Each structure stands twice: as structure tokens, then as C-alpha cells.
CSV table of C-alpha atoms in Angstrom, one decimal:
chain,number,residue,atom,x,y,z
A,496,MET,CA,-0.1,0.1,-0.1
A,497,ASP,CA,1.1,3.5,-0.3
A,498,ASP,CA,2.6,5.6,2.3
A,499,PRO,CA,0.2,8.0,3.7
A,500,THR,CA,3.1,10.5,4.3
A,501,ILE,CA,3.8,10.9,0.4
A,502,ASP,CA,1.6,13.7,-1.3
A,503,PRO,CA,-0.4,11.4,-3.8
A,504,HIS,CA,-0.3,14.2,-6.4
A,505,LEU,CA,3.7,14.0,-6.5
A,506,PRO,CA,4.7,11.0,-9.0
A,507,LEU,CA,7.5,9.1,-7.8
A,508,ASP,CA,10.8,8.6,-10.1
A,509,PRO,CA,10.3,5.5,-12.3
A,510,PHE,CA,12.7,2.9,-12.6
A,511,ASP,CA,16.4,3.2,-14.0
A,512,LEU,CA,16.0,2.1,-17.8
A,513,ARG,CA,19.6,0.4,-17.4
A,514,GLU,CA,17.8,-2.0,-15.1
A,515,THR,CA,15.4,-3.0,-18.0
A,516,GLY,CA,16.8,-6.5,-18.3
A,517,LYS,CA,16.7,-7.1,-14.5
A,518,VAL,CA,13.0,-6.0,-14.4
A,519,THR,CA,12.1,-8.0,-16.9
A,520,LYS,CA,13.6,-11.1,-15.5
A,521,ASP,CA,11.7,-10.2,-12.4
A,522,TYR,CA,8.5,-9.7,-13.9
A,523,GLU,CA,8.4,-12.9,-16.0
A,524,GLU,CA,9.4,-14.9,-12.8
A,525,TYR,CA,5.7,-14.1,-11.3
A,526,PHE,CA,4.2,-16.1,-14.2
A,527,LYS,CA,6.0,-19.4,-14.1
A,528,GLU,CA,3.3,-21.1,-12.3
A,529,GLU,CA,-0.4,-20.8,-13.2
A,530,ASP,CA,-1.4,-20.6,-9.4
A,531,ASP,CA,-2.6,-17.2,-8.9
A,532,SER,CA,-1.5,-16.3,-5.3
A,533,LYS,CA,1.9,-15.0,-6.0
A,534,ARG,CA,0.7,-12.6,-8.0
A,535,THR,CA,-2.2,-11.4,-6.2
A,536,GLY,CA,0.0,-11.2,-3.4
A,537,ASN,CA,2.3,-9.0,-4.8
A,538,TYR,CA,-0.2,-7.4,-7.5
A,539,THR,CA,1.6,-3.7,-6.9
A,540,ASP,CA,5.1,-5.0,-8.0
A,541,VAL,CA,3.5,-7.0,-10.9
A,542,VAL,CA,1.3,-4.0,-12.3
A,543,ASN,CA,4.0,-1.6,-11.9
A,544,LYS,CA,6.8,-3.6,-13.2
A,545,TYR,CA,4.5,-4.3,-16.5
A,546,TYR,CA,3.8,-0.4,-16.9
A,547,ASP,CA,7.2,0.6,-16.4
A,548,LEU,CA,8.4,-1.8,-19.1
A,549,ALA,CA,5.3,-1.6,-21.3
A,550,THR,CA,3.9,2.0,-21.6
A,551,SER,CA,6.3,3.2,-24.3
A,552,PHE,CA,5.4,0.1,-26.3
A,553,TYR,CA,1.8,0.9,-25.7
A,554,GLU,CA,2.1,4.6,-27.0
A,555,TYR,CA,3.9,3.5,-29.9
A,556,GLY,CA,1.0,1.1,-31.0
A,557,TRP,CA,-2.0,2.1,-29.6
A,558,GLY,CA,-1.7,5.9,-29.0
A,559,GLU,CA,-3.0,7.6,-25.7
A,560,SER,CA,-6.0,5.3,-25.1
A,561,PHE,CA,-5.0,2.0,-24.1
A,562,HIS,CA,-8.1,0.2,-24.7
A,563,PHE,CA,-10.3,-1.8,-26.9
A,564,ALA,CA,-13.2,-0.7,-28.4
A,565,HIS,CA,-16.9,-1.6,-29.8
A,566,ARG,CA,-16.5,-1.2,-33.4
A,567,TYR,CA,-18.8,-0.9,-36.3
A,568,LYS,CA,-17.6,-2.0,-39.9
A,569,TRP,CA,-17.3,1.8,-41.2
A,570,GLU,CA,-15.6,3.0,-38.2
A,571,THR,CA,-11.6,3.2,-38.1
A,572,LEU,CA,-9.9,2.0,-34.8
A,573,ARG,CA,-9.6,5.4,-33.6
A,574,GLU,CA,-13.1,6.6,-34.3
A,575,SER,CA,-14.6,3.6,-32.3
A,576,ILE,CA,-12.0,4.2,-29.6
A,577,ILE,CA,-13.6,7.8,-29.1
A,578,ARG,CA,-17.3,6.5,-29.4
A,579,HIS,CA,-16.5,3.9,-26.8
A,580,GLU,CA,-15.2,6.4,-24.3
A,581,HIS,CA,-18.3,8.6,-25.2
A,582,PHE,CA,-20.8,5.5,-24.4
A,583,LEU,CA,-19.2,5.2,-21.1
A,584,ALA,CA,-19.2,8.8,-20.4
A,585,SER,CA,-23.0,9.1,-21.2
A,586,LYS,CA,-23.8,6.5,-18.4
A,587,LEU,CA,-22.4,8.9,-15.8
A,588,ASN,CA,-25.0,11.7,-15.6
A,589,VAL,CA,-22.2,14.3,-14.9
A,590,GLY,CA,-21.6,17.6,-16.7
A,591,PRO,CA,-19.9,21.0,-16.0
A,592,GLY,CA,-19.1,21.5,-12.2
A,593,LYS,CA,-19.2,18.0,-11.6
A,594,LYS,CA,-16.4,15.6,-10.2
A,595,VAL,CA,-15.4,12.2,-11.9
A,596,LEU,CA,-12.5,9.8,-11.0
A,597,ASP,CA,-11.0,7.5,-13.9
A,598,VAL,CA,-9.8,4.5,-11.8
A,599,GLY,CA,-6.6,3.2,-13.6
A,600,CYS,CA,-6.1,5.9,-16.0
A,601,GLY,CA,-3.0,5.1,-18.1
A,602,VAL,CA,-1.5,8.3,-19.4
A,603,GLY,CA,-4.8,10.0,-19.5
A,604,GLY,CA,-6.2,9.5,-22.8
A,605,PRO,CA,-9.9,8.5,-22.0
A,606,LEU,CA,-9.9,11.1,-19.1
A,607,ARG,CA,-9.1,13.8,-21.3
A,608,GLU,CA,-11.6,13.0,-23.9
A,609,ILE,CA,-14.2,12.4,-21.3
A,610,ALA,CA,-13.4,15.8,-19.6
A,611,ALA,CA,-14.1,17.5,-23.2
A,612,PHE,CA,-17.2,15.5,-23.8
A,613,THR,CA,-19.0,15.9,-20.6
A,614,GLY,CA,-17.3,19.3,-19.2
A,615,ALA,CA,-16.6,17.5,-15.9
A,616,SER,CA,-13.6,17.7,-14.3
A,617,VAL,CA,-11.9,14.5,-14.3
A,618,THR,CA,-9.0,13.0,-12.1
A,619,GLY,CA,-6.8,10.1,-13.1
A,620,LEU,CA,-5.7,7.5,-10.7
A,621,ASN,CA,-2.8,5.8,-11.2
A,622,ASN,CA,-0.4,3.8,-9.1
A,623,ASN,CA,2.6,4.0,-12.1
A,624,ALA,CA,5.1,6.5,-11.3
A,625,PHE,CA,6.3,6.3,-15.0
A,626,GLN,CA,2.8,6.9,-16.5
A,627,ILE,CA,1.7,10.1,-14.4
A,628,PRO,CA,4.5,12.2,-15.5
A,629,ARG,CA,3.5,11.7,-19.2
A,630,GLY,CA,0.0,12.0,-18.4
A,631,GLU,CA,0.8,15.5,-16.9
A,632,GLU,CA,2.8,16.3,-20.2
A,633,LEU,CA,0.0,15.3,-22.4
A,634,ASN,CA,-2.5,17.3,-20.3
A,635,ARG,CA,-0.4,20.5,-20.9
A,636,LYS,CA,0.1,19.9,-24.4
A,637,THR,CA,-3.5,19.2,-25.2
A,638,GLY,CA,-4.8,22.2,-22.7
A,639,ARG,CA,-6.5,19.9,-20.5
A,640,HIS,CA,-4.6,20.8,-17.6
A,641,ASP,CA,-7.3,22.8,-15.9
A,642,HIS,CA,-9.9,20.1,-15.7
A,643,CYS,CA,-7.6,16.9,-15.6
A,644,ASP,CA,-5.2,15.8,-12.9
A,645,PHE,CA,-3.7,12.7,-11.4
A,646,ILE,CA,-3.4,11.2,-8.1
A,647,LYS,CA,-0.6,8.6,-7.8
A,648,ALA,CA,-2.3,6.0,-5.5
A,649,ASP,CA,-3.5,2.3,-5.3
A,650,PHE,CA,-7.0,1.6,-6.1
A,651,MET,CA,-7.5,-0.7,-3.5
A,652,ASN,CA,-6.8,2.2,-1.0
A,653,ILE,CA,-8.0,5.5,-2.7
A,654,PRO,CA,-6.7,8.5,-0.8
A,655,VAL,CA,-9.9,10.8,-0.6
A,656,PRO,CA,-12.8,11.2,1.7
A,657,ASP,CA,-15.8,9.2,1.5
A,658,ALA,CA,-18.5,10.6,-0.9
A,659,THR,CA,-16.1,12.7,-3.2
A,660,TYR,CA,-16.7,12.1,-6.5
A,661,ASP,CA,-20.2,12.3,-8.5
A,662,ALA,CA,-19.1,9.6,-10.9
A,663,VAL,CA,-16.7,6.8,-11.2
A,664,TYR,CA,-15.4,4.7,-14.3
A,665,GLN,CA,-12.7,2.6,-15.3
A,666,ILE,CA,-11.9,1.0,-18.6
A,667,GLU,CA,-9.9,-2.1,-18.6
A,668,ALA,CA,-8.0,-1.3,-15.3
A,669,THR,CA,-9.3,-3.1,-12.3
A,670,CYS,CA,-8.8,-6.3,-14.3
A,671,HIS,CA,-5.4,-5.5,-12.5
A,672,ALA,CA,-6.9,-5.6,-8.9
A,673,PRO,CA,-6.2,-8.6,-7.0
A,674,ASP,CA,-9.6,-8.7,-5.5
A,675,ALA,CA,-12.5,-7.5,-7.2
A,676,VAL,CA,-14.6,-6.8,-4.2
A,677,GLY,CA,-11.9,-4.8,-2.4
A,678,CYS,CA,-11.7,-2.7,-5.2
A,679,TYR,CA,-14.9,-2.0,-6.3
A,680,SER,CA,-15.8,-1.3,-2.6
A,681,GLU,CA,-13.2,1.4,-2.2
A,682,ILE,CA,-14.9,2.8,-5.4
A,683,PHE,CA,-18.1,2.6,-3.8
A,684,ARG,CA,-16.8,4.6,-0.6
A,685,VAL,CA,-15.6,7.6,-2.7
A,686,LEU,CA,-18.7,7.8,-4.8
A,687,LYS,CA,-21.6,10.0,-3.7
A,688,PRO,CA,-24.8,8.4,-3.0
A,689,GLY,CA,-27.0,8.4,-6.2
A,690,GLY,CA,-23.6,8.5,-8.2
A,691,VAL,CA,-22.6,5.9,-11.1
A,692,PHE,CA,-19.8,3.5,-11.8
A,693,ALA,CA,-19.3,2.5,-15.3
A,694,SER,CA,-17.1,0.0,-16.2
A,695,TYR,CA,-15.5,-2.0,-19.3
A,696,GLU,CA,-14.0,-5.3,-17.5
A,697,TRP,CA,-11.8,-8.0,-18.8
A,698,CYS,CA,-13.3,-11.2,-18.3
A,699,LEU,CA,-13.3,-14.9,-19.0
A,700,THR,CA,-16.3,-16.2,-20.4
A,701,ASP,CA,-19.0,-18.8,-19.9
A,702,GLU,CA,-16.8,-20.7,-22.9
A,703,TYR,CA,-13.6,-20.9,-20.7
A,704,ASP,CA,-12.9,-24.4,-19.2
A,705,PRO,CA,-10.5,-24.6,-16.5
A,706,ASN,CA,-10.1,-28.6,-17.3
A,707,ASP,CA,-8.9,-27.6,-21.2
A,708,GLU,CA,-5.0,-27.2,-21.2
A,709,GLU,CA,-5.2,-24.8,-24.2
A,710,HIS,CA,-7.7,-22.8,-22.4
A,711,ARG,CA,-5.5,-22.6,-19.4
A,712,LYS,CA,-2.5,-21.7,-21.8
A,713,ILE,CA,-4.3,-18.8,-23.4
A,714,ARG,CA,-5.2,-17.5,-20.0
A,715,GLN,CA,-1.6,-17.6,-18.8
A,716,GLU,CA,-0.5,-15.7,-21.9
A,717,ILE,CA,-3.2,-12.9,-21.4
A,718,LEU,CA,-1.7,-12.7,-17.8
A,719,ILE,CA,1.8,-12.4,-18.6
A,720,GLY,CA,1.4,-10.4,-21.6
A,721,ASN,CA,-0.8,-7.6,-19.9
A,722,GLY,CA,0.5,-7.3,-16.3
A,723,LEU,CA,-2.7,-9.3,-14.8
A,724,PRO,CA,-2.5,-11.1,-11.4
A,725,THR,CA,-5.6,-13.0,-12.1
A,726,ALA,CA,-8.5,-13.8,-14.4
A,727,ARG,CA,-12.0,-13.5,-13.3
A,728,HIS,CA,-15.5,-14.5,-15.0
A,729,THR,CA,-18.1,-12.4,-15.8
A,730,HIS,CA,-20.3,-13.7,-13.1
A,731,GLU,CA,-17.4,-13.1,-10.6
A,732,VAL,CA,-17.6,-9.1,-11.6
A,733,LEU,CA,-21.2,-9.2,-11.4
A,734,ASP,CA,-21.3,-10.4,-8.0
A,735,ALA,CA,-18.7,-8.4,-6.6
A,736,LEU,CA,-20.3,-5.2,-7.6
A,737,LYS,CA,-23.3,-6.5,-5.7
A,738,LYS,CA,-21.3,-7.6,-2.6
A,739,ALA,CA,-19.6,-4.0,-2.7
A,740,GLY,CA,-23.3,-2.6,-2.0
A,741,PHE,CA,-24.1,-1.4,-5.6
A,742,GLU,CA,-27.3,-1.7,-7.4
A,743,VAL,CA,-26.2,-2.8,-10.9
A,744,THR,CA,-28.8,-1.1,-13.6
A,745,GLU,CA,-26.8,-2.3,-16.8
A,746,GLU,CA,-24.6,-5.1,-17.6
A,747,GLN,CA,-24.0,-6.9,-21.3
A,748,ASP,CA,-20.7,-8.1,-23.2
A,749,LEU,CA,-20.5,-5.5,-25.9
A,750,VAL,CA,-18.5,-7.9,-27.8
A,751,LYS,CA,-21.6,-9.8,-29.0
A,752,THR,CA,-22.8,-6.7,-30.6
A,753,ALA,CA,-19.8,-5.3,-32.5
A,754,ASP,CA,-19.5,-5.9,-36.1
A,755,VAL,CA,-15.8,-6.1,-35.6
A,756,SER,CA,-14.1,-8.4,-33.5
A,757,TRP,CA,-12.6,-6.6,-30.5
A,758,TYR,CA,-9.3,-8.4,-31.3
A,759,GLU,CA,-8.9,-7.6,-34.8
A,760,PRO,CA,-6.4,-4.8,-34.5
A,761,ILE,CA,-3.9,-7.0,-32.7
A,762,ASP,CA,-4.6,-9.9,-35.1
A,763,PRO,CA,-1.5,-10.3,-37.2
A,764,ASP,CA,-3.4,-12.4,-39.8
A,765,ARG,CA,-6.0,-9.8,-40.4
A,766,ALA,CA,-6.4,-7.8,-43.8
A,767,TRP,CA,-4.8,-4.6,-43.6
A,768,ARG,CA,-6.3,-1.5,-45.3
A,769,PRO,CA,-4.2,1.4,-45.4
A,770,TRP,CA,-6.8,3.7,-47.0
A,771,ARG,CA,-8.7,3.2,-43.5
A,772,ASP,CA,-6.6,2.9,-41.0
A,773,PHE,CA,-2.8,3.2,-42.3
A,774,TRP,CA,-1.1,3.2,-38.6
A,775,SER,CA,-2.6,0.0,-37.6
A,776,PHE,CA,0.2,-1.5,-39.8
A,777,LYS,CA,2.5,-1.7,-36.7
A,778,THR,CA,0.2,-4.8,-35.3
A,779,THR,CA,0.1,-6.7,-38.6
A,780,ARG,CA,2.4,-9.5,-38.9
A,781,TRP,CA,4.8,-7.5,-41.2
A,782,GLY,CA,4.6,-4.5,-38.5
A,783,ARG,CA,5.4,-6.7,-35.9
A,784,ASN,CA,8.4,-8.2,-37.4
A,785,ILE,CA,9.8,-4.7,-38.3
A,786,THR,CA,9.1,-3.6,-34.8
A,787,HIS,CA,11.0,-6.9,-33.5
A,788,TYR,CA,14.1,-6.5,-35.8
A,789,LEU,CA,14.1,-2.7,-34.9
A,790,VAL,CA,14.2,-3.2,-31.3
A,791,LEU,CA,16.9,-5.9,-31.6
A,792,ALA,CA,19.0,-3.5,-33.6
A,793,LEU,CA,18.3,-0.6,-31.1
A,794,GLU,CA,19.1,-2.8,-27.9
A,795,THR,CA,22.3,-3.9,-30.0
A,796,VAL,CA,23.9,-0.9,-30.3
A,797,GLY,CA,23.1,0.4,-27.2
A,798,ILE,CA,20.1,3.1,-28.0
A,799,ALA,CA,17.3,0.6,-26.5
A,800,PRO,CA,18.1,-0.5,-22.9
A,801,LYS,CA,19.2,-4.1,-22.5
A,802,GLY,CA,16.1,-6.3,-21.9
A,803,SER,CA,13.9,-4.4,-24.4
A,804,MET,CA,13.5,-7.7,-26.5
A,805,GLY,CA,12.2,-9.5,-23.5
A,806,VAL,CA,9.6,-6.8,-23.3
A,807,SER,CA,8.7,-7.1,-26.6
A,808,GLY,CA,8.6,-10.9,-26.5
A,809,PHE,CA,6.0,-11.0,-23.7
A,810,LEU,CA,3.6,-8.4,-25.3
A,811,LYS,CA,3.6,-10.5,-28.3
A,812,LYS,CA,2.9,-13.4,-26.3
A,813,GLY,CA,0.0,-11.3,-24.6
A,814,ALA,CA,-1.4,-10.5,-27.8
A,815,ASP,CA,-1.4,-13.7,-29.4
A,816,GLY,CA,-3.3,-15.0,-26.0
A,817,LEU,CA,-5.8,-12.5,-26.6
A,818,VAL,CA,-6.4,-13.4,-30.2
A,819,ALA,CA,-6.7,-17.0,-29.4
A,820,GLY,CA,-9.1,-16.0,-26.3
A,821,GLY,CA,-11.3,-14.1,-28.5
A,822,LYS,CA,-11.4,-16.3,-31.4
A,823,LYS,CA,-12.3,-19.2,-29.1
A,824,GLY,CA,-14.9,-16.8,-27.3
A,825,ILE,CA,-13.3,-17.7,-23.8
A,826,TYR,CA,-12.4,-14.1,-23.1
A,827,THR,CA,-13.9,-10.5,-23.4
A,828,VAL,CA,-12.5,-7.1,-23.0
A,829,MET,CA,-16.0,-5.4,-23.0
A,830,TYR,CA,-17.8,-6.4,-20.3
A,831,PHE,CA,-20.1,-3.5,-19.8
A,832,THR,CA,-21.6,-2.9,-16.4
A,833,ALA,CA,-23.2,0.5,-14.9
A,834,ALA,CA,-24.1,0.5,-11.2
A,835,LYS,CA,-25.6,2.9,-8.9
A,836,LYS,CA,-24.7,3.7,-5.2
A,837,PRO,CA,-28.0,3.8,-3.2
A,838,LEU,CA,-29.1,7.2,-1.9
A,839,LYS,CA,-29.3,5.6,1.5
């Protein structure tokens, strides 16, 4: 947990890039076994190591919004990401003068978009010291620094008084929590009575079979490639929200209504359409290979830190796991829920 004597608004220094190789090795060690207990018991270290190592790769391949999106066939990936954020924001019932919390905000792409869309002030909660300075830099560059800020803190222990925020949301972030009930209970505490918590959660589906060796292998690849201590089923997420005190008003796996498969942007064998989405070339098989050899060359000549190839390797493994999980229907990244904190 965070030291309460540390100002949560002041980011700490990220790890020394010269230690990338050691950090990568230590991170990978957490995933040697299928048992989740070591990872959930050390979730802060697991998640921070992952984002220390992976954030630059995320921005290179994905932009400022590190999430998937419900997509129609006529949309580019970027258009669908913005619409996905607006859909969630529309469930919050907020406007100018309201305070919103983004739990697990990354470098703040969604919070800047949602602040602009709703007119509300949005605070990003993030426990990663590498991402917060980057987010603050992007806030200044985009002119969103007056309505967007950050708190460095663990979402299992949010350092604000009860009933601080008019609404709370999370986009593919609380999947990093070791305990869903504990995480949702903290969100419930800081939310005002009558306020809405809207969420896109990563989950195993009813198709997942824990006795199927291939399914377990895919699960493990998803965990290591995405910094996840564990993986929860959709019904576990729903139960956890109720146990935390929420009244669930909406729940739906949005994967089922999309025209384009959620994993399509990272499927290396998909058809690339440069006239629609030129920059998605980076995640095609050719683009992956170019990135692989570029990282190898930069590491060899000392421009990229030692261990960068290891990071590229486990990210590729994670992407392959997500594609396989999506194609088999055993994993979703778009389990949408909207839940209200009762007035009494």
C-alpha cells in the first residue's frame, strides 16, 4: 500500500532504464506458475513492473488510450475508441461542475476525452510513477490541465474522503486488482450516494473451461502479456459489484454486438486496409516483424536498454493470447456494467 505521508499528487521517480533487463526477468518470474497467489499477493509490484516496461510500447502501437473498443464496420479504430469512451461517459450523468474519477487511467487519453465530452473535471487515479509524468505532460500539451489531474495511489486504498466524486469509471483497469470486491468497495466508498460507476472489464466467459489445457495456456499468456495477477469470470464481476453495495442497472458483453471482432486490431493475420487505418500496420505480422528487428537493432547498439527484446517478447505473447481467447470466445475485454450507489 502507499505511504500515507507521501503526497499522492507528486509522482515518484520511475525505475532506471538501465535496469530493464533485471526488471523484465523479475516480472516474468511471477508467471512461471499457473497459480495466481504469488501474483495477487504482490499485485502492486507485478502491475508497476509491467507498466514501467510496457508503456512506451503501448503508446507506439496504440496511442494515448490503452483500450479496445466496440467497433462498427465503417469505423476506423481511432473513431471506435472515441465512441467507446463517449458511450461510457454518457452513462455517468455528469456535466460542468461535477467531479469524476478515472480508476487506472494510464497516461490519460480517456480522461481527457471524457472531460472534453462532458465538461466535468476528471481526476485520473494511477499507481504507476512512469505514467503520471507522461500524462501530466500530455495534459499540458492538449490544454486539458485545468480540468484534468492525477492522483498517484493504489485503487485498493484510494486516499480521498468518502463520497468525494459524482461519478466513477474504469476502462480495462480493475482487471489488475487482486480482489474485485475490495476494489469495488473502495470505489463505492469514494462515490457520492446516487452516483454511477460505469465499467469495461476484462473477463473469462462461460466458454472458458479450466480443465482444458489449451484454455489454461491462453489464460496464462493473457496474464503475462498484460500485467494481470489473475482473471475473473463475468459472473464474478457481477457478484463483486453487488457485494460491494452497488445496484447494477446495466450489464452486457459488448463483444456480442460489434461488427468487428474486438481482437482484430492486434490479429497479425488480418487484412490491412491502409486507406482506412494506415497506422494499424504496426500490429500486422509484417509490422510486428519490423518492430521486432528494430528493437533488436536498437538494443544491440545501446540505444534501447538491455531487456527491451524481452519486453517485446512477452507483449507479443499477450497479444497472441488475446487473439486466441477472442477467437475461441473464452475471453472478453468489453464486459460493460453500470451500477449505482444507493441514496441510502
